PDB file of C-alpha atoms in Angstrom:
ATOM      1  CA  MET A  18      95.666 108.327 100.048  1.00 47.00           C
ATOM      2  CA  ARG A  19      93.801 105.932 102.347  1.00 53.00           C
ATOM      3  CA  SER A  20      91.040 105.427  99.781  1.00 53.00           C
ATOM      4  CA  GLN A  21      93.706 104.483  97.230  1.00 53.00           C
ATOM      5  CA  GLY A  22      95.125 101.847  99.554  1.00 68.00           C
ATOM      6  CA  ARG A  23      98.354 103.700 100.244  1.00 82.00           C
ATOM      7  CA  TRP A  24      97.849 104.274 103.958  1.00 87.00           C
ATOM      8  CA  LEU A  25      97.671 101.449 106.428  1.00 89.00           C
ATOM      9  CA  PRO A  26      96.477 101.703 110.041  1.00 90.00           C
ATOM     10  CA  GLY A  27     100.030 101.189 111.336  1.00 94.00           C
ATOM     11  CA  ASP A  28     101.468 104.034 109.284  1.00 95.00           C
ATOM     12  CA  ALA A  29     100.813 106.564 112.066  1.00 95.00           C
ATOM     13  CA  LEU A  30     103.094 104.542 114.320  1.00 96.00           C
ATOM     14  CA  ARG A  31     105.703 104.425 111.541  1.00 96.00           C
ATOM     15  CA  VAL A  32     105.683 108.232 111.562  1.00 96.00           C
ATOM     16  CA  VAL A  33     106.393 108.058 115.298  1.00 97.00           C
ATOM     17  CA  ALA A  34     109.325 105.736 114.530  1.00 97.00           C
ATOM     18  CA  LEU A  35     110.590 108.147 111.874  1.00 97.00           C
ATOM     19  CA  VAL A  36     110.439 111.125 114.235  1.00 97.00           C
ATOM     20  CA  SER A  37     112.067 109.008 116.948  1.00 97.00           C
ATOM     21  CA  VAL A  38     115.307 108.622 114.945  1.00 97.00           C
ATOM     22  CA  PRO A  39     116.506 112.244 115.284  1.00 97.00           C
ATOM     23  CA  LEU A  40     114.829 112.589 118.680  1.00 97.00           C
ATOM     24  CA  ALA A  41     116.819 109.621 120.027  1.00 96.00           C
ATOM     25  CA  GLY A  42     119.943 111.244 118.624  1.00 95.00           C
ATOM     26  CA  VAL A  43     119.201 114.446 120.542  1.00 96.00           C
ATOM     27  CA  VAL A  44     118.233 112.622 123.737  1.00 94.00           C
ATOM     28  CA  ALA A  45     120.982 110.003 123.843  1.00 93.00           C
ATOM     29  CA  GLY A  46     123.395 110.441 120.932  1.00 92.00           C
ATOM     30  CA  GLY A  47     124.295 108.796 117.667  1.00 91.00           C
ATOM     31  CA  PRO A  48     124.292 105.140 118.754  1.00 91.00           C
ATOM     32  CA  SER A  49     120.721 105.524 120.054  1.00 92.00           C
ATOM     33  CA  ALA A  50     119.680 107.161 116.788  1.00 94.00           C
ATOM     34  CA  ALA A  51     121.237 104.213 114.926  1.00 92.00           C
ATOM     35  CA  ALA A  52     119.290 101.735 117.068  1.00 91.00           C
ATOM     36  CA  MET A  53     116.122 103.729 116.418  1.00 95.00           C
ATOM     37  CA  LEU A  54     116.879 103.650 112.693  1.00 95.00           C
ATOM     38  CA  LEU A  55     116.934  99.845 112.899  1.00 93.00           C
ATOM     39  CA  ALA A  56     113.566  99.935 114.689  1.00 95.00           C
ATOM     40  CA  LEU A  57     112.247 102.120 111.856  1.00 96.00           C
ATOM     41  CA  GLY A  58     113.603  99.576 109.366  1.00 95.00           C
ATOM     42  CA  GLY A  59     111.707  96.823 111.138  1.00 95.00           C
ATOM     43  CA  ALA A  60     108.553  98.943 111.142  1.00 95.00           C
ATOM     44  CA  MET A  61     108.897  99.503 107.404  1.00 95.00           C
ATOM     45  CA  ALA A  62     109.556  95.793 106.799  1.00 95.00           C
ATOM     46  CA  LEU A  63     106.314  94.970 108.636  1.00 94.00           C
ATOM     47  CA  ARG A  64     104.518  97.311 106.230  1.00 93.00           C
ATOM     48  CA  PHE A  65     106.060  96.026 103.039  1.00 92.00           C
ATOM     49  CA  LEU A  66     105.505  92.394 104.008  1.00 92.00           C
ATOM     50  CA  ARG A  67     101.820  93.217 104.631  1.00 89.00           C
ATOM     51  CA  VAL A  68     101.435  91.403 107.931  1.00 92.00           C
ATOM     52  CA  PRO A  69      98.017  91.608 109.619  1.00 92.00           C
ATOM     53  CA  THR A  70      97.257  94.944 111.312  1.00 93.00           C
ATOM     54  CA  ALA A  71      97.417  93.578 114.875  1.00 94.00           C
ATOM     55  CA  THR A  72     100.782  91.965 114.127  1.00 94.00           C
ATOM     56  CA  ASP A  73     102.019  95.171 112.493  1.00 95.00           C
ATOM     57  CA  LEU A  74     101.056  97.347 115.460  1.00 96.00           C
ATOM     58  CA  THR A  75     102.364  94.892 118.068  1.00 96.00           C
ATOM     59  CA  GLY A  76     105.642  94.448 116.211  1.00 96.00           C
ATOM     60  CA  GLN A  77     106.170  98.186 115.884  1.00 97.00           C
ATOM     61  CA  ILE A  78     105.427  98.772 119.560  1.00 97.00           C
ATOM     62  CA  VAL A  79     107.933  96.076 120.581  1.00 97.00           C
ATOM     63  CA  LEU A  80     110.649  97.470 118.299  1.00 96.00           C
ATOM     64  CA  LEU A  81     110.066 101.088 119.333  1.00 97.00           C
ATOM     65  CA  ALA A  82     109.932 100.203 123.025  1.00 97.00           C
ATOM     66  CA  SER A  83     113.175  98.211 122.722  1.00 96.00           C
ATOM     67  CA  ALA A  84     114.960 101.125 121.070  1.00 95.00           C
ATOM     68  CA  TRP A  85     113.588 103.736 123.478  1.00 96.00           C
ATOM     69  CA  PHE A  86     114.466 101.612 126.516  1.00 96.00           C
ATOM     70  CA  ALA A  87     118.049 101.562 125.216  1.00 92.00           C
ATOM     71  CA  ALA A  88     118.060 105.311 124.493  1.00 93.00           C
ATOM     72  CA  THR A  89     116.764 106.204 127.946  1.00 95.00           C
ATOM     73  CA  GLY A  90     118.938 103.761 129.904  1.00 92.00           C
ATOM     74  CA  THR A  91     115.919 101.850 131.170  1.00 96.00           C
ATOM     75  CA  TYR A  92     117.602  98.468 130.668  1.00 93.00           C
ATOM     76  CA  GLU A  93     120.155  99.401 133.316  1.00 91.00           C
ATOM     77  CA  THR A  94     117.484 100.239 135.891  1.00 96.00           C
ATOM     78  CA  VAL A  95     114.857  97.526 135.330  1.00 97.00           C
ATOM     79  CA  PRO A  96     116.126  93.987 135.971  1.00 95.00           C
ATOM     80  CA  GLY A  97     115.051  91.438 133.360  1.00 96.00           C
ATOM     81  CA  LEU A  98     113.733  94.017 130.920  1.00 97.00           C
ATOM     82  CA  ASP A  99     116.521  93.392 128.403  1.00 95.00           C
ATOM     83  CA  PHE A 100     115.727  89.668 128.363  1.00 97.00           C
ATOM     84  CA  ALA A 101     111.986  90.331 128.012  1.00 98.00           C
ATOM     85  CA  MET A 102     112.487  92.767 125.152  1.00 97.00           C
ATOM     86  CA  HIS A 103     114.816  90.336 123.361  1.00 97.00           C
ATOM     87  CA  LEU A 104     112.076  87.710 123.681  1.00 98.00           C
ATOM     88  CA  GLY A 105     109.622  90.136 122.076  1.00 97.00           C
ATOM     89  CA  SER A 106     112.079  91.269 119.419  1.00 97.00           C
ATOM     90  CA  GLY A 107     112.883  87.651 118.581  1.00 98.00           C
ATOM     91  CA  ALA A 108     109.178  87.025 118.047  1.00 98.00           C
ATOM     92  CA  VAL A 109     108.894  90.085 115.781  1.00 97.00           C
ATOM     93  CA  LEU A 110     111.951  88.957 113.812  1.00 96.00           C
ATOM     94  CA  ALA A 111     110.382  85.502 113.392  1.00 97.00           C
ATOM     95  CA  VAL A 112     107.246  87.071 111.940  1.00 96.00           C
ATOM     96  CA  LEU A 113     109.354  89.159 109.564  1.00 96.00           C
ATOM     97  CA  ALA A 114     111.646  86.293 108.570  1.00 96.00           C
ATOM     98  CA  ARG A 115     108.753  83.923 107.871  1.00 96.00           C
ATOM     99  CA  ALA A 116     106.789  86.563 105.972  1.00 94.00           C
ATOM    100  CA  ALA A 117     109.836  87.270 103.794  1.00 95.00           C
ATOM    101  CA  MET A 118     111.064  83.700 103.273  1.00 96.00           C
ATOM    102  CA  LEU A 119     107.772  81.892 102.584  1.00 94.00           C
ATOM    103  CA  PRO A 120     106.697  83.818  99.459  1.00 92.00           C
ATOM    104  CA  ALA A 121     110.304  83.803  98.205  1.00 94.00           C
ATOM    105  CA  GLY A 122     110.224  79.996  98.194  1.00 94.00           C
ATOM    106  CA  LEU A 123     112.876  79.736 100.901  1.00 96.00           C
ATOM    107  CA  LEU A 124     110.542  77.757 103.157  1.00 95.00           C
ATOM    108  CA  PRO A 125     108.457  74.708 102.245  1.00 94.00           C
ATOM    109  CA  SER A 126     104.778  75.462 101.751  1.00 89.00           C
ATOM    110  CA  GLY A 127     103.370  72.015 102.546  1.00 89.00           C
ATOM    111  CA  SER A 128     100.963  71.298 105.367  1.00 88.00           C
ATOM    112  CA  ASP A 129     102.615  68.082 106.588  1.00 92.00           C
ATOM    113  CA  ARG A 130     104.602  67.896 109.838  1.00 93.00           C
ATOM    114  CA  ARG A 131     107.964  67.771 108.078  1.00 95.00           C
ATOM    115  CA  ALA A 132     107.267  71.033 106.212  1.00 95.00           C
ATOM    116  CA  ALA A 133     106.000  72.668 109.415  1.00 95.00           C
ATOM    117  CA  ALA A 134     109.071  71.537 111.354  1.00 97.00           C
ATOM    118  CA  SER A 135     111.301  72.842 108.579  1.00 97.00           C
ATOM    119  CA  ARG A 136     109.587  76.247 108.646  1.00 97.00           C
ATOM    120  CA  VAL A 137     110.009  76.455 112.432  1.00 98.00           C
ATOM    121  CA  LEU A 138     113.661  75.431 112.241  1.00 98.00           C
ATOM    122  CA  HIS A 139     114.541  77.815 109.412  1.00 98.00           C
ATOM    123  CA  THR A 140     112.616  80.737 110.891  1.00 98.00           C
ATOM    124  CA  THR A 141     114.238  80.254 114.295  1.00 98.00           C
ATOM    125  CA  THR A 142     117.660  79.953 112.676  1.00 98.00           C
ATOM    126  CA  ALA A 143     117.048  83.209 110.806  1.00 97.00           C
ATOM    127  CA  VAL A 144     116.198  84.889 114.122  1.00 97.00           C
ATOM    128  CA  LEU A 145     119.420  83.524 115.631  1.00 98.00           C
ATOM    129  CA  LEU A 146     121.426  84.906 112.705  1.00 97.00           C
ATOM    130  CA  LEU A 147     119.776  88.319 112.972  1.00 95.00           C
ATOM    131  CA  GLY A 148     120.359  88.315 116.735  1.00 95.00           C
ATOM    132  CA  LEU A 149     124.004  87.437 116.194  1.00 96.00           C
ATOM    133  CA  LEU A 150     124.375  90.303 113.723  1.00 93.00           C
ATOM    134  CA  TRP A 151     122.813  92.640 116.293  1.00 91.00           C
ATOM    135  CA  GLU A 152     125.234  91.475 118.981  1.00 92.00           C
ATOM    136  CA  LEU A 153     128.185  91.935 116.615  1.00 93.00           C
ATOM    137  CA  GLY A 154     126.912  95.451 115.917  1.00 90.00           C
ATOM    138  CA  GLU A 155     126.747  96.152 119.644  1.00 88.00           C
ATOM    139  CA  TRP A 156     130.295  94.887 120.068  1.00 92.00           C
ATOM    140  CA  ALA A 157     131.544  97.010 117.136  1.00 91.00           C
ATOM    141  CA  GLY A 158     129.779 100.052 118.540  1.00 86.00           C
ATOM    142  CA  HIS A 159     131.328  99.423 121.949  1.00 86.00           C
ATOM    143  CA  ALA A 160     134.808  98.872 120.498  1.00 91.00           C
ATOM    144  CA  TRP A 161     134.880 101.609 117.858  1.00 91.00           C
ATOM    145  CA  ILE A 162     132.307 104.253 118.779  1.00 87.00           C
ATOM    146  CA  THR A 163     131.659 104.448 122.511  1.00 84.00           C
ATOM    147  CA  PRO A 164     132.282 102.210 125.514  1.00 85.00           C
ATOM    148  CA  ASP A 165     128.858 103.330 126.787  1.00 82.00           C
ATOM    149  CA  ILE A 166     127.274 100.582 124.669  1.00 82.00           C
ATOM    150  CA  GLY A 167     126.965  97.729 127.125  1.00 81.00           C
ATOM    151  CA  VAL A 168     128.415  94.432 126.036  1.00 86.00           C
ATOM    152  CA  GLY A 169     129.697  91.378 127.832  1.00 88.00           C
ATOM    153  CA  TYR A 170     129.792  87.641 127.574  1.00 91.00           C
ATOM    154  CA  GLU A 171     126.780  86.976 129.794  1.00 92.00           C
ATOM    155  CA  ASP A 172     124.740  89.808 128.270  1.00 91.00           C
ATOM    156  CA  THR A 173     125.433  88.583 124.736  1.00 94.00           C
ATOM    157  CA  LEU A 174     124.549  84.972 125.509  1.00 96.00           C
ATOM    158  CA  LEU A 175     121.364  85.887 127.368  1.00 96.00           C
ATOM    159  CA  ASP A 176     120.318  88.186 124.517  1.00 96.00           C
ATOM    160  CA  LEU A 177     120.845  85.409 121.956  1.00 97.00           C
ATOM    161  CA  VAL A 178     118.984  82.867 124.094  1.00 98.00           C
ATOM    162  CA  ALA A 179     116.069  85.283 124.465  1.00 98.00           C
ATOM    163  CA  ASP A 180     116.062  86.024 120.713  1.00 98.00           C
ATOM    164  CA  VAL A 181     115.910  82.306 119.910  1.00 98.00           C
ATOM    165  CA  LEU A 182     113.230  81.554 122.509  1.00 98.00           C
ATOM    166  CA  GLY A 183     111.079  84.434 121.257  1.00 98.00           C
ATOM    167  CA  GLY A 184     111.605  83.405 117.645  1.00 98.00           C
ATOM    168  CA  LEU A 185     110.870  79.752 118.384  1.00 98.00           C
ATOM    169  CA  ALA A 186     107.701  80.625 120.310  1.00 98.00           C
ATOM    170  CA  ALA A 187     106.431  82.827 117.476  1.00 98.00           C
ATOM    171  CA  ALA A 188     107.294  80.262 114.793  1.00 98.00           C
ATOM    172  CA  LEU A 189     105.564  77.473 116.729  1.00 98.00           C
ATOM    173  CA  ALA A 190     102.530  79.642 117.446  1.00 97.00           C
ATOM    174  CA  ARG A 191     102.165  80.459 113.756  1.00 95.00           C
ATOM    175  CA  GLU A 192     102.431  76.799 112.748  1.00 95.00           C
ATOM    176  CA  LEU A 193      99.854  75.776 115.364  1.00 95.00           C
ATOM    177  CA  ALA A 194      97.495  78.532 114.218  1.00 93.00           C
ATOM    178  CA  ASP A 195      97.929  77.480 110.583  1.00 90.00           C
ATOM    179  CA  ALA A 196      97.336  73.822 111.503  1.00 90.00           C
ATOM    180  CA  ARG A 197      94.104  74.737 113.359  1.00 88.00           C
ATOM    181  CA  ARG A 198      92.951  76.829 110.407  1.00 85.00           C
ATOM    182  CA  GLY A 199      93.736  73.938 108.073  1.00 79.00           C
ATOM    183  CA  ALA A 200      91.774  71.573 110.260  1.00 58.00           C
ATOM    184  CA  LEU A 201      88.817  73.974 110.234  1.00 51.00           C
ATOM    185  CA  VAL A 202      89.009  74.300 106.466  1.00 55.00           C
ATOM    186  CA  ALA A 203      89.198  70.501 106.092  1.00 51.00           C
ATOM    187  CA  ARG A 204      86.026  70.076 108.206  1.00 46.00           C
ATOM    188  CA  SER A 205      84.059  72.642 106.184  1.00 41.00           C
TER     189      SER A 205
END
């Protein structure tokens, strides 16, 4: 399969994510399995969008760690970890959003500052929307499934701020890297 281009280096980690779905259900119940299923979805999206291998592996590790920290209750015992993982998840979501929107023509492809600023703004806004959907899912899970899912005004706002900061940092970093590459290509 590898010689036919069907296997990617990150696929082994995707198998770990797949096995983690039922394992999280056994360890911590249905809501944790659902969160792990979302992490698996992100891992699969990284594959189908064909991001670079280092980005793929890093993104999968962040998503899996975030889901496992929730399943094992680590967020409740390590101060600041939830914020840090939302920063990382926001960055991963920015990579995914940009990789999906750019080829679909939903972002400008120009190399001028206005196009770059537009890509950063739209990518960061997509991360905010995805973060908001996550927070609504947490609230629904808390209200309708189990009160064990931690929600609260301050938690929700801090999570959204971290998502946006992580997404903004990743979007800016990508634009700066592209601008440097463009400058190197222009000099050649």
